[in-house]
mmCIF file of C-alpha atoms in Angstrom:
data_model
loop_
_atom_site.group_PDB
_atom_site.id
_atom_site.type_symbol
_atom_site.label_atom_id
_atom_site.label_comp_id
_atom_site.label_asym_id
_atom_site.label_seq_id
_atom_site.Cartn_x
_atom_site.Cartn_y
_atom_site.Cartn_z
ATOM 1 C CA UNK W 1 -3.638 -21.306 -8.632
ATOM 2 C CA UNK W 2 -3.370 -24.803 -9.757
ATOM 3 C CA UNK W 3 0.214 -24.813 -11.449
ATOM 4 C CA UNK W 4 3.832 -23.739 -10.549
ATOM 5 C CA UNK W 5 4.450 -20.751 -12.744
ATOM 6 C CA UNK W 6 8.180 -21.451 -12.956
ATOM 7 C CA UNK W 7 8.347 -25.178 -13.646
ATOM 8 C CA UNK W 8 4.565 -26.103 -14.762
ATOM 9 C CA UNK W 9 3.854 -28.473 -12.182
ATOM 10 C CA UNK W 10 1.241 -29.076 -10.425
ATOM 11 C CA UNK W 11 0.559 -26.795 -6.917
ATOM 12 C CA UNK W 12 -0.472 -27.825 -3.475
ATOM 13 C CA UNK W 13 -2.031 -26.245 -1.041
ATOM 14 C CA UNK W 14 0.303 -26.337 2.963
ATOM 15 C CA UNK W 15 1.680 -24.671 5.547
ATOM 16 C CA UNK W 16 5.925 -25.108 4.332
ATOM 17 C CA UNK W 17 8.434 -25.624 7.226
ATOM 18 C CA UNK W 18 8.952 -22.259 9.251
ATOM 19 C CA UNK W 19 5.949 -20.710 8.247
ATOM 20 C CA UNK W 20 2.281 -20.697 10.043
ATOM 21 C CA UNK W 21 0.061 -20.185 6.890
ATOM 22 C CA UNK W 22 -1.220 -21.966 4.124
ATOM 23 C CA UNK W 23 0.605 -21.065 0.507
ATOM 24 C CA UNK W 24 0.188 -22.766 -2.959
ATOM 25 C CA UNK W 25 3.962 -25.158 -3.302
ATOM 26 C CA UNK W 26 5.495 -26.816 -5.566
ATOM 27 C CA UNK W 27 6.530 -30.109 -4.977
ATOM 28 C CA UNK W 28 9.491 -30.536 -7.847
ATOM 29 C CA UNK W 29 10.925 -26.900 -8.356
ATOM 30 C CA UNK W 30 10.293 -26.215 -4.476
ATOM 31 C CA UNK W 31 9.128 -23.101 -4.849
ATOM 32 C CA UNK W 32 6.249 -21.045 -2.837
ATOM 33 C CA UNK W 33 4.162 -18.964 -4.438
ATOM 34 C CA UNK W 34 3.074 -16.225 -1.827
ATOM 35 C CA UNK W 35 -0.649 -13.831 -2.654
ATOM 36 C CA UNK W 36 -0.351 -10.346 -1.526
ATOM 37 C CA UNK W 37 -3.130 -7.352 -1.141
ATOM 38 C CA UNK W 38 -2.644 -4.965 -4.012
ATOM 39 C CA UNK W 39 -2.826 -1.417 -4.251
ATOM 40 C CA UNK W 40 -5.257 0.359 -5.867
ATOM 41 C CA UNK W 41 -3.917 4.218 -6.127
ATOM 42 C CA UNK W 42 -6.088 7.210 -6.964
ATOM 43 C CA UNK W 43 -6.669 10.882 -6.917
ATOM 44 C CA UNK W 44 -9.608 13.416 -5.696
ATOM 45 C CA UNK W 45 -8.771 16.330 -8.061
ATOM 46 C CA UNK W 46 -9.870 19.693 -6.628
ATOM 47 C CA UNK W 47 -10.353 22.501 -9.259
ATOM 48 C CA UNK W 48 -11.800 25.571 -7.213
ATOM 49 C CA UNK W 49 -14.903 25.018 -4.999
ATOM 50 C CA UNK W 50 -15.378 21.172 -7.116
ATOM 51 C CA UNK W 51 -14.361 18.074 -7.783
ATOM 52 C CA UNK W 52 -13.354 15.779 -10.599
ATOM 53 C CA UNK W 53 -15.945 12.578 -11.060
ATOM 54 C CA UNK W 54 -15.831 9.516 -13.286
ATOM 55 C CA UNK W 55 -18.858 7.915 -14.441
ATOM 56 C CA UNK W 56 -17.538 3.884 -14.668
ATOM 57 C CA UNK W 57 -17.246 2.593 -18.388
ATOM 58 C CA UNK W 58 -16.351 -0.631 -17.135
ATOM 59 C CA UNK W 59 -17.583 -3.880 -14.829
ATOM 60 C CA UNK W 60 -17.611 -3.905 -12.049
ATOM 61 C CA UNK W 61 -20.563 -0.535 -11.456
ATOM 62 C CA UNK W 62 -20.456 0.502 -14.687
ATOM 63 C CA UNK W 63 -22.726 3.498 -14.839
ATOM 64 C CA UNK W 64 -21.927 4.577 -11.296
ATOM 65 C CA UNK W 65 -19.387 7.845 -10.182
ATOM 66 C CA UNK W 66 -15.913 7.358 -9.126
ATOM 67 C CA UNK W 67 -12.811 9.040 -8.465
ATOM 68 C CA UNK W 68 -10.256 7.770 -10.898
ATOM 69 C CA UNK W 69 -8.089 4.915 -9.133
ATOM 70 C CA UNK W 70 -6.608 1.974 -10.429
ATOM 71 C CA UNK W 71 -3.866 -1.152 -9.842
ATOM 72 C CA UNK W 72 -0.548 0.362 -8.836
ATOM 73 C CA UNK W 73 1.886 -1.097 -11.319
ATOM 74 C CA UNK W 74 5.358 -1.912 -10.885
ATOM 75 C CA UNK W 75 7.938 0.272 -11.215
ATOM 76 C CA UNK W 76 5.800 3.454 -10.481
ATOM 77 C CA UNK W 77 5.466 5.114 -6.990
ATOM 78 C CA UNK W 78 1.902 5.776 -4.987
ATOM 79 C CA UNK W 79 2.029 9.100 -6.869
ATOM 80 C CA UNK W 80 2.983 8.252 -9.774
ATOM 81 C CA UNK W 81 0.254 5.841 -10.351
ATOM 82 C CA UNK W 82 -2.722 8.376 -8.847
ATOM 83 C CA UNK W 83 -1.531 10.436 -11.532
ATOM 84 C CA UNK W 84 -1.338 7.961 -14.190
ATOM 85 C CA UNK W 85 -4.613 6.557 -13.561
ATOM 86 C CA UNK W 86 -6.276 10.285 -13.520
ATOM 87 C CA UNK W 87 -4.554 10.688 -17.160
ATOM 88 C CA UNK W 88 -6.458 7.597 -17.991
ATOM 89 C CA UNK W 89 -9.457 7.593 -17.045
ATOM 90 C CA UNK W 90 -10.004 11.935 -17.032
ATOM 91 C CA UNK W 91 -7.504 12.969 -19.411
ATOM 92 C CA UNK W 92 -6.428 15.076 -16.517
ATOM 93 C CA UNK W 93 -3.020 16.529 -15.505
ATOM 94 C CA UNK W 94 -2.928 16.791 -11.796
ATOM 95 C CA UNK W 95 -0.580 18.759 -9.491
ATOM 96 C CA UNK W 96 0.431 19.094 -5.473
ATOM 97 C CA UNK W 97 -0.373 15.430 -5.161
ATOM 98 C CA UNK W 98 -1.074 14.793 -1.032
ATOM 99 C CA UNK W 99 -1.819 11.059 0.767
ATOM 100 C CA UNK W 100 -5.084 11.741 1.657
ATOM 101 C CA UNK W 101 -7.155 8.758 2.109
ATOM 102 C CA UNK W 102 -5.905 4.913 2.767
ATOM 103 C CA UNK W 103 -8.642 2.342 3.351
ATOM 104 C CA UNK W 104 -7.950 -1.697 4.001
ATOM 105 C CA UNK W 105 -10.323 -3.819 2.376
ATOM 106 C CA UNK W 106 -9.140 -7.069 3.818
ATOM 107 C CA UNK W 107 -11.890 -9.310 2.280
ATOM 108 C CA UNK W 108 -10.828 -8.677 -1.117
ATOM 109 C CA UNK W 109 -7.236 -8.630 -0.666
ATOM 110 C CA UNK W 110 -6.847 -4.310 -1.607
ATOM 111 C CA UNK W 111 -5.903 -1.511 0.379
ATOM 112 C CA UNK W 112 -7.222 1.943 -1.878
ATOM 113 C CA UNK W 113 -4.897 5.150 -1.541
ATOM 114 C CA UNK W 114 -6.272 8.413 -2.625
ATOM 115 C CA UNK W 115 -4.080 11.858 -3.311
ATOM 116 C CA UNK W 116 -5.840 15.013 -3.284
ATOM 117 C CA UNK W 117 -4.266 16.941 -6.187
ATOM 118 C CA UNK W 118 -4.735 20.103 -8.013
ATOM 119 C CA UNK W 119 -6.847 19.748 -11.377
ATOM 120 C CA UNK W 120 -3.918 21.610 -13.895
ATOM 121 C CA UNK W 121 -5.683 24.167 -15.335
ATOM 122 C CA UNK W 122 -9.774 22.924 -15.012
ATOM 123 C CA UNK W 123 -8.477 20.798 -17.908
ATOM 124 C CA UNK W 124 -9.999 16.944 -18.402
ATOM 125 C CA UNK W 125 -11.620 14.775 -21.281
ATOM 126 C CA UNK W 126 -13.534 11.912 -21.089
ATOM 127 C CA UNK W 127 -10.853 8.506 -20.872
ATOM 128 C CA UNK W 128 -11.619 5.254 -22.435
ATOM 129 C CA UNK W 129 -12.444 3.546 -19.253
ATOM 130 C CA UNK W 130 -14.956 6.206 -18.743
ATOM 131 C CA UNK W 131 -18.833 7.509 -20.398
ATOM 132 C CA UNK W 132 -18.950 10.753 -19.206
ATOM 133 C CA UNK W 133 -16.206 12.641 -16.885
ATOM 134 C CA UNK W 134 -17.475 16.157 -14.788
ATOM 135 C CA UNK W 135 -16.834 18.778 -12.099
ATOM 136 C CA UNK W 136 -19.272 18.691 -9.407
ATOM 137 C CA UNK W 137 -19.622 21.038 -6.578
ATOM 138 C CA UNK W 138 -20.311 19.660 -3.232
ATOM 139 C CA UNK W 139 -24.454 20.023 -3.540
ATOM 140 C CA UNK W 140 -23.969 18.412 -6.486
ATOM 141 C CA UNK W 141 -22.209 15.297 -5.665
ATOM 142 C CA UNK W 142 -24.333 11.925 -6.587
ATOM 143 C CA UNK W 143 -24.056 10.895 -3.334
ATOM 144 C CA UNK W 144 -26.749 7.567 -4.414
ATOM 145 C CA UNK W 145 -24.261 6.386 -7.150
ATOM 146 C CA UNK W 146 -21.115 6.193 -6.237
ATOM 147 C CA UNK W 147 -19.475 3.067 -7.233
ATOM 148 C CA UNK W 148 -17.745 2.274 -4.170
ATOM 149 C CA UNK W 149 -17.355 2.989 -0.495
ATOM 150 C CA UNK W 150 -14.411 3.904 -0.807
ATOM 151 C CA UNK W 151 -15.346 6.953 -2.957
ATOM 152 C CA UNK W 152 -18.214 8.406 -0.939
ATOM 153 C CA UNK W 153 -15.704 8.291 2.277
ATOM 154 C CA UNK W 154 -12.939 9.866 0.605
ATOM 155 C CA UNK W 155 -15.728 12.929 -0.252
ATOM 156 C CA UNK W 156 -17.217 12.921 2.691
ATOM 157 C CA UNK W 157 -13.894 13.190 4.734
ATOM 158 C CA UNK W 158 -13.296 16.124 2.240
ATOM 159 C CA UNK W 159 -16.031 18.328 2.301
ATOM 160 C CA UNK W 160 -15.922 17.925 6.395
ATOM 161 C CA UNK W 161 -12.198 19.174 6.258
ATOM 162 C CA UNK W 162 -11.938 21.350 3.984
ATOM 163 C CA UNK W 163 -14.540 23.437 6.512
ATOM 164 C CA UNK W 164 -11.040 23.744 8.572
ATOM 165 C CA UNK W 165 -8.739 23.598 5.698
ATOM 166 C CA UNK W 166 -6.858 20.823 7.683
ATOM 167 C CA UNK W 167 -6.733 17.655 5.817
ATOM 168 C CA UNK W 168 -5.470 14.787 8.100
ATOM 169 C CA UNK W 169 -4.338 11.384 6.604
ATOM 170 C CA UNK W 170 -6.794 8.999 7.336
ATOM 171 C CA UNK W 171 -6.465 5.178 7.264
ATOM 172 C CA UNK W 172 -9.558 3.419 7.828
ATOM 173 C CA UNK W 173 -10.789 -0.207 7.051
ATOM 174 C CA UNK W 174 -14.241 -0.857 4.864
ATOM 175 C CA UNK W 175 -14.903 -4.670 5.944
ATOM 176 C CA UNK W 176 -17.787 -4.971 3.435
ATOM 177 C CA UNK W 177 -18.705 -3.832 -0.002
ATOM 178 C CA UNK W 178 -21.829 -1.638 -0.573
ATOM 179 C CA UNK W 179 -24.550 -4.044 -1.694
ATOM 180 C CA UNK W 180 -24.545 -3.494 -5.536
ATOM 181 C CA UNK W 181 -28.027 -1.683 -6.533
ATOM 182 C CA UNK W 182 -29.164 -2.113 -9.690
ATOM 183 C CA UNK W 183 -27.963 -0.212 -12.206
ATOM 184 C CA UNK W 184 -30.034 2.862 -13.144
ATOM 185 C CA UNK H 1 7.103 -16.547 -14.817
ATOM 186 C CA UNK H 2 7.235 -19.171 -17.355
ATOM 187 C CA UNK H 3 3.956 -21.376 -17.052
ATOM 188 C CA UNK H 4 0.669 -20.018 -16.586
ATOM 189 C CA UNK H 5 -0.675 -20.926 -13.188
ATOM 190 C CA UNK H 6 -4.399 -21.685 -14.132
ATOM 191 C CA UNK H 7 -3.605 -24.238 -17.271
ATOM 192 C CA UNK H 8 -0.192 -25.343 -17.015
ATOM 193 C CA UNK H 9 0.667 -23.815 -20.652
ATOM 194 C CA UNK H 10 3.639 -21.803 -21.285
ATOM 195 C CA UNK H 11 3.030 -18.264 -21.286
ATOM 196 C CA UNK H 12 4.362 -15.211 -23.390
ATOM 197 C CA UNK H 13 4.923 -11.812 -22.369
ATOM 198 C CA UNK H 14 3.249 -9.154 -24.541
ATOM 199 C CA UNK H 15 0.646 -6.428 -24.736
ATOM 200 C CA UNK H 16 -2.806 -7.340 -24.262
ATOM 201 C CA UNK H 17 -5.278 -5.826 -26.337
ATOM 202 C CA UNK H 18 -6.717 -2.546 -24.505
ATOM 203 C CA UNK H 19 -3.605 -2.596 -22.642
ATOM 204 C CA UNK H 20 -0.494 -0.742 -22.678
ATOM 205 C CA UNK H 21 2.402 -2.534 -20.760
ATOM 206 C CA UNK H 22 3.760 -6.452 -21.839
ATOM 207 C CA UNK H 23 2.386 -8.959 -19.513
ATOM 208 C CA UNK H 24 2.434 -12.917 -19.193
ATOM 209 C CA UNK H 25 -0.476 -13.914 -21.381
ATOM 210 C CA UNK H 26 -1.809 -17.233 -21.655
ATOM 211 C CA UNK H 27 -2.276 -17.960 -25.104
ATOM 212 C CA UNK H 28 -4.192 -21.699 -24.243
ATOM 213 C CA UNK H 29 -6.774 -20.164 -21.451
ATOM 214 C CA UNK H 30 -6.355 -16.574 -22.194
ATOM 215 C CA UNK H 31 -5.470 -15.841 -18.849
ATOM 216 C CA UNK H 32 -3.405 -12.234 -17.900
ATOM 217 C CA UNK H 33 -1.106 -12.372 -15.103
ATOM 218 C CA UNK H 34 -0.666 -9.197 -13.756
ATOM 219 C CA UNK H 35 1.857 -8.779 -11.432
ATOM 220 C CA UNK H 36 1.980 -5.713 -8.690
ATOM 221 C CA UNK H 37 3.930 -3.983 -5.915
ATOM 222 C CA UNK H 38 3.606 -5.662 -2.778
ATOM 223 C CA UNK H 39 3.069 -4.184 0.817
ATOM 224 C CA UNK H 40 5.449 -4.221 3.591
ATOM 225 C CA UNK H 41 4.182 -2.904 6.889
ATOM 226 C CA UNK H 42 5.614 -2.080 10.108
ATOM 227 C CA UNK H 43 5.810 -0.755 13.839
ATOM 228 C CA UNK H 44 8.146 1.831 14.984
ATOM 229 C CA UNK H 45 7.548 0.443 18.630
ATOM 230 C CA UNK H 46 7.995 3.763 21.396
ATOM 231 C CA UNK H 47 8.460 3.096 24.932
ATOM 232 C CA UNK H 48 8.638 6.382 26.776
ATOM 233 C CA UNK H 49 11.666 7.943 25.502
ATOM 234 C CA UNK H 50 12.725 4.672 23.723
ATOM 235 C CA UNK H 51 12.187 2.686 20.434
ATOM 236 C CA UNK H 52 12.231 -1.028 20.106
ATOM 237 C CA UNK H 53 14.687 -2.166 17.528
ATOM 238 C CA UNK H 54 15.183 -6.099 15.918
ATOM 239 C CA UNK H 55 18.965 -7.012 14.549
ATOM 240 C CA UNK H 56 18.110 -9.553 12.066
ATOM 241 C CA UNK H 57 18.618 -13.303 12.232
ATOM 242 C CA UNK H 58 18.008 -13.204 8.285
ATOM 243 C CA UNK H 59 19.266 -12.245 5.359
ATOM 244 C CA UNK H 60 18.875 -9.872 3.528
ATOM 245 C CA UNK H 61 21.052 -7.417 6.116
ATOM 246 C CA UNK H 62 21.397 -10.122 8.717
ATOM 247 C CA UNK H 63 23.150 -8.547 12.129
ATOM 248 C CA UNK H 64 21.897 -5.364 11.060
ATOM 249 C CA UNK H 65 19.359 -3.698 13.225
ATOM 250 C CA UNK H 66 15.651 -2.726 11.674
ATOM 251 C CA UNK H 67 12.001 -1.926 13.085
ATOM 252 C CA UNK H 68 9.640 -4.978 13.018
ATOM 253 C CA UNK H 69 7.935 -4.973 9.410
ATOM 254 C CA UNK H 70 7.185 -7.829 6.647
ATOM 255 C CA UNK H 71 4.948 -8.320 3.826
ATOM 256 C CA UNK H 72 1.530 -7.474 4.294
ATOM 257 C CA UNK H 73 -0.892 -10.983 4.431
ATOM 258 C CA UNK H 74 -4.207 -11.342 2.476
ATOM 259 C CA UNK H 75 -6.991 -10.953 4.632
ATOM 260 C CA UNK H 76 -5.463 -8.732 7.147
ATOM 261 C CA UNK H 77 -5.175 -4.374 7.380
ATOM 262 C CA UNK H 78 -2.466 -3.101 7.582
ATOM 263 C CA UNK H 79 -2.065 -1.990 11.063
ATOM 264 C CA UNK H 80 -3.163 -5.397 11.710
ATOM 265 C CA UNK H 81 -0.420 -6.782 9.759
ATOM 266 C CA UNK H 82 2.320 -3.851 11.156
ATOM 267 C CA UNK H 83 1.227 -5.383 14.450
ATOM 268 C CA UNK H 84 1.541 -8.905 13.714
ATOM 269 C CA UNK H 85 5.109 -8.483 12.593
ATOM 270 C CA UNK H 86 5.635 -6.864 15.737
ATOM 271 C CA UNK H 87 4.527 -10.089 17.739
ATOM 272 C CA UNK H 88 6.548 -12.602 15.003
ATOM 273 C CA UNK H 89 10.057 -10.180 15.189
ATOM 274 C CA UNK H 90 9.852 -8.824 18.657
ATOM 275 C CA UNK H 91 7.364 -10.565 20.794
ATOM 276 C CA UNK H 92 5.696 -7.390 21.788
ATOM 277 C CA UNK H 93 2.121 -5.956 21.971
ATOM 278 C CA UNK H 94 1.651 -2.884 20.104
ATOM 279 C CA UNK H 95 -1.112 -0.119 20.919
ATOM 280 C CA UNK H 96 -2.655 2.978 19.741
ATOM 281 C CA UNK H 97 -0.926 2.635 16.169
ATOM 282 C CA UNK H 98 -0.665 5.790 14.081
ATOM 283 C CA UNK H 99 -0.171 5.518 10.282
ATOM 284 C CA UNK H 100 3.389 7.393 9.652
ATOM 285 C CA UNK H 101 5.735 6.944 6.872
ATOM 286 C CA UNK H 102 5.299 5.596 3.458
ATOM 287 C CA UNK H 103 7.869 4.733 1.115
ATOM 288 C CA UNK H 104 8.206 4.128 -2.572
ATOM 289 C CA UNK H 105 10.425 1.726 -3.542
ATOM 290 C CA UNK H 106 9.591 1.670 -7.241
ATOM 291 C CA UNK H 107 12.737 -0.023 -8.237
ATOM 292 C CA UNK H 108 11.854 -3.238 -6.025
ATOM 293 C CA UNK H 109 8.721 -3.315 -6.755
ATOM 294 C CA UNK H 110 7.416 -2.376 -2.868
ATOM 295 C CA UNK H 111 5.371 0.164 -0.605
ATOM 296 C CA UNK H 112 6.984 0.244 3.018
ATOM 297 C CA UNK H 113 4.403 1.642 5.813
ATOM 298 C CA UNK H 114 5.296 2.546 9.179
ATOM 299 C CA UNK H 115 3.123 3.037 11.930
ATOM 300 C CA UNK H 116 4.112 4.935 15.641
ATOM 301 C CA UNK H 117 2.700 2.519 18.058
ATOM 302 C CA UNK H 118 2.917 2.182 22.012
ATOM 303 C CA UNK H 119 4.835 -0.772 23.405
ATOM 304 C CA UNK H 120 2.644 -2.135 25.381
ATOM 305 C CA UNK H 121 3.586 -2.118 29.615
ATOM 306 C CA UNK H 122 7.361 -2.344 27.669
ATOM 307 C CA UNK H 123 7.463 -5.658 27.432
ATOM 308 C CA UNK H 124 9.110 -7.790 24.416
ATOM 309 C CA UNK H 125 11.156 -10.632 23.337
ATOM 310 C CA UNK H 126 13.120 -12.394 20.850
ATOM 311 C CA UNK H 127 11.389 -13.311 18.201
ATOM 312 C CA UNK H 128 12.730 -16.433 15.387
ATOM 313 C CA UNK H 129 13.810 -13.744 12.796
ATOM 314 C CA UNK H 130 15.821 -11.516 15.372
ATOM 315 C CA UNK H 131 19.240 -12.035 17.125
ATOM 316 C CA UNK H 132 18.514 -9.448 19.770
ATOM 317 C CA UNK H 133 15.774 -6.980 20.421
ATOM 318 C CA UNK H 134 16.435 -4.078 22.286
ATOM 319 C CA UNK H 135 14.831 -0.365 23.027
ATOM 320 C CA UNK H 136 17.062 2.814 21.983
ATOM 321 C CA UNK H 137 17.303 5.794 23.336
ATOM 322 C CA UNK H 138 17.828 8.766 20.593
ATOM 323 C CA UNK H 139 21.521 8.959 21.247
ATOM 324 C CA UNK H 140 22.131 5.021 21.265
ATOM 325 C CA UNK H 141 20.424 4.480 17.649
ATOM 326 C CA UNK H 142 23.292 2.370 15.612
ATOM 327 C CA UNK H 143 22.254 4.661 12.417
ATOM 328 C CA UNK H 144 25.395 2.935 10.488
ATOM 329 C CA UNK H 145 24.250 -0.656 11.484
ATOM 330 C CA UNK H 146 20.412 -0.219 9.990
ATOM 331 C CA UNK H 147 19.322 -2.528 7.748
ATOM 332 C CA UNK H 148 17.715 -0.721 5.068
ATOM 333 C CA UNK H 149 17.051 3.240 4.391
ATOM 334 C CA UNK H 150 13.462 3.252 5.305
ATOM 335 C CA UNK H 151 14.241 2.368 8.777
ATOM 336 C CA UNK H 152 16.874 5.211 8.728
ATOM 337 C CA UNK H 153 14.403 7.463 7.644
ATOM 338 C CA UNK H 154 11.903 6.262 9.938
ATOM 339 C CA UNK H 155 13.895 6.984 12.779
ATOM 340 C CA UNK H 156 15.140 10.383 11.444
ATOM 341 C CA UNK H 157 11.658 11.496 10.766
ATOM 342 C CA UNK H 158 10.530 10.538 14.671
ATOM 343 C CA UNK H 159 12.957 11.997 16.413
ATOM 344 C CA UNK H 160 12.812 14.933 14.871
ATOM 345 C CA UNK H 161 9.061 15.065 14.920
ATOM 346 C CA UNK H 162 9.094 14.408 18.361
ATOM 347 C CA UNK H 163 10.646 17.571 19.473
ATOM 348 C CA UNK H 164 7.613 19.597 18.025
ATOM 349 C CA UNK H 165 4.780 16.386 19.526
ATOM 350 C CA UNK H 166 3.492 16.854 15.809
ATOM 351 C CA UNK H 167 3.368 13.839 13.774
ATOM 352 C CA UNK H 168 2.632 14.183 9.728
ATOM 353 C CA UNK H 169 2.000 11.206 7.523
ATOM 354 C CA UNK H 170 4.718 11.555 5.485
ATOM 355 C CA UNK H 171 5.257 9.866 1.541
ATOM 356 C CA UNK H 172 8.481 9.972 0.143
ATOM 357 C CA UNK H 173 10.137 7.925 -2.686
ATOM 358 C CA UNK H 174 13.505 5.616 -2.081
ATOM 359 C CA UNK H 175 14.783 5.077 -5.705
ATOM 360 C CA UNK H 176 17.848 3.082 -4.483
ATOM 361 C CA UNK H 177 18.901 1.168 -1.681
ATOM 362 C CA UNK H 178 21.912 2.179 0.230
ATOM 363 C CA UNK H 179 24.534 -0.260 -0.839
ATOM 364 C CA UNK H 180 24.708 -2.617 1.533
ATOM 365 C CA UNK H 181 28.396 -2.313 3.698
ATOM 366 C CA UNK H 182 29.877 -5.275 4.785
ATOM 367 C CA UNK H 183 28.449 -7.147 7.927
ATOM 368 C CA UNK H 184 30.291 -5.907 11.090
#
């Protein structure tokens, strides 16, 4: 951030009276621009014994499995957005959405949410962020490309509990990224 | 937003190609600013049979009473952050926190999260953003002097929880806030 975004002046960079942490202020308008973690909300949708995978279409780990997840927007709830995103990326109608998953990543500023959620009907396509969009049962599961950490905990948490068909909420943080392989 | 923050340049609100909602779009550097819920997180501070409860030194709802919560910082989880709020609005040590409620506030643009937490050895103070900070038994709660629903709810959810010792995560949508009464 270099300028205000309300009066086009430039920004600087100190701690303003009252508060104990460096924020971008401007000078003539007074104003202080705060940065905030976002949200990235998704869903693991079950359909039977499997799951619902996205191979990546997109930077970054293009090429590499995911759940589909994406940046909360405004005006929509946690759910809301899981769902949205899973119509995006799957084509997918999802049902019986349940917090499932909720992992800090404080060195990047995002905390992930995932809802497990009913796959409507076994019924997905293959969404424009997306090259190739499957079911996989648990043997099955490309446990070697995944494109994040947060994916391959949110399965692994799921195939353990669904052994006991108790699914706590967990909230766990993931300090460091997966060093990127490269792509196969 | 009216200047873009990485050039200075006005910017324009529409729909960026391969998008589907307006944003502020820098026509000179091409930059998109997105702009996304933000995080509040929080302690529901128990002490024995007691919870620790702030009235507010600030507006919005100043003199009425809330749980210690504020917007989650960059670099920071978000029991981290629940538990730094704690400190800055009641002086006290938390313990042992336990991810609890999450709220929707889609119309605000936020995502509330509670967490149960142990006061540590009971001790607490006054902290610059609260008149008074006191613990509350069940039957003391001032449930028509609380700040804002979520703490309400909070509160409603715990001590009813309490009476079976079982504690679900619980997500629920607030889609307006209570209108705020005059200050007592």
């Amino acid at each position: 951030m270099k300028f205000c975004s309300h009066c086009g002046a430039s920004v600087n960079q100190r701690i303003p009276s009252g508060d104990n942490r460096p924020r971008f202020v401007c000078d003539q308008c007074q104003a202080i621009h705060y940065q905030n973690p976002r949200i990235i909300a998704g869903c693991l949708p079950v359909h039977g014994e499997q799951v619902l995978l996205c191979k990546r279409a997109i930077e970054p780990r293009r090429g590499y499995w995911t759940l589909p997840a994406g940046f909360m927007e405004n005006g929509e709830t946690l759910a809301e957005a899981a769902a949205r995103e899973t119509w995006e990326e799957a084509c997918a109608q999802v049902r019986a959405l349940e917090l499932y998953t909720l992992f800090d990543l404080p060195h990047i500023h995002q905390v992930y949410m995932f809802f497990r959620a009913e796959l409507h009907e076994g019924a997905f396509g293959i969404g424009e962020e997306s090259l190739e969009v499957r079911l996989f049962h648990e043997h099955e599961i490309p446990w070697s490309e995944l494109a994040f950490p947060t994916i391959g905990r949110t399965l692994e948490c799921f195939f353990a509990d669904r052994k006991h068909r108790v699914f706590p909420v967990r909230n766990e943080a993931i300090t460091r990224w997966q060093k990127p392989s490269p792509t196969a």
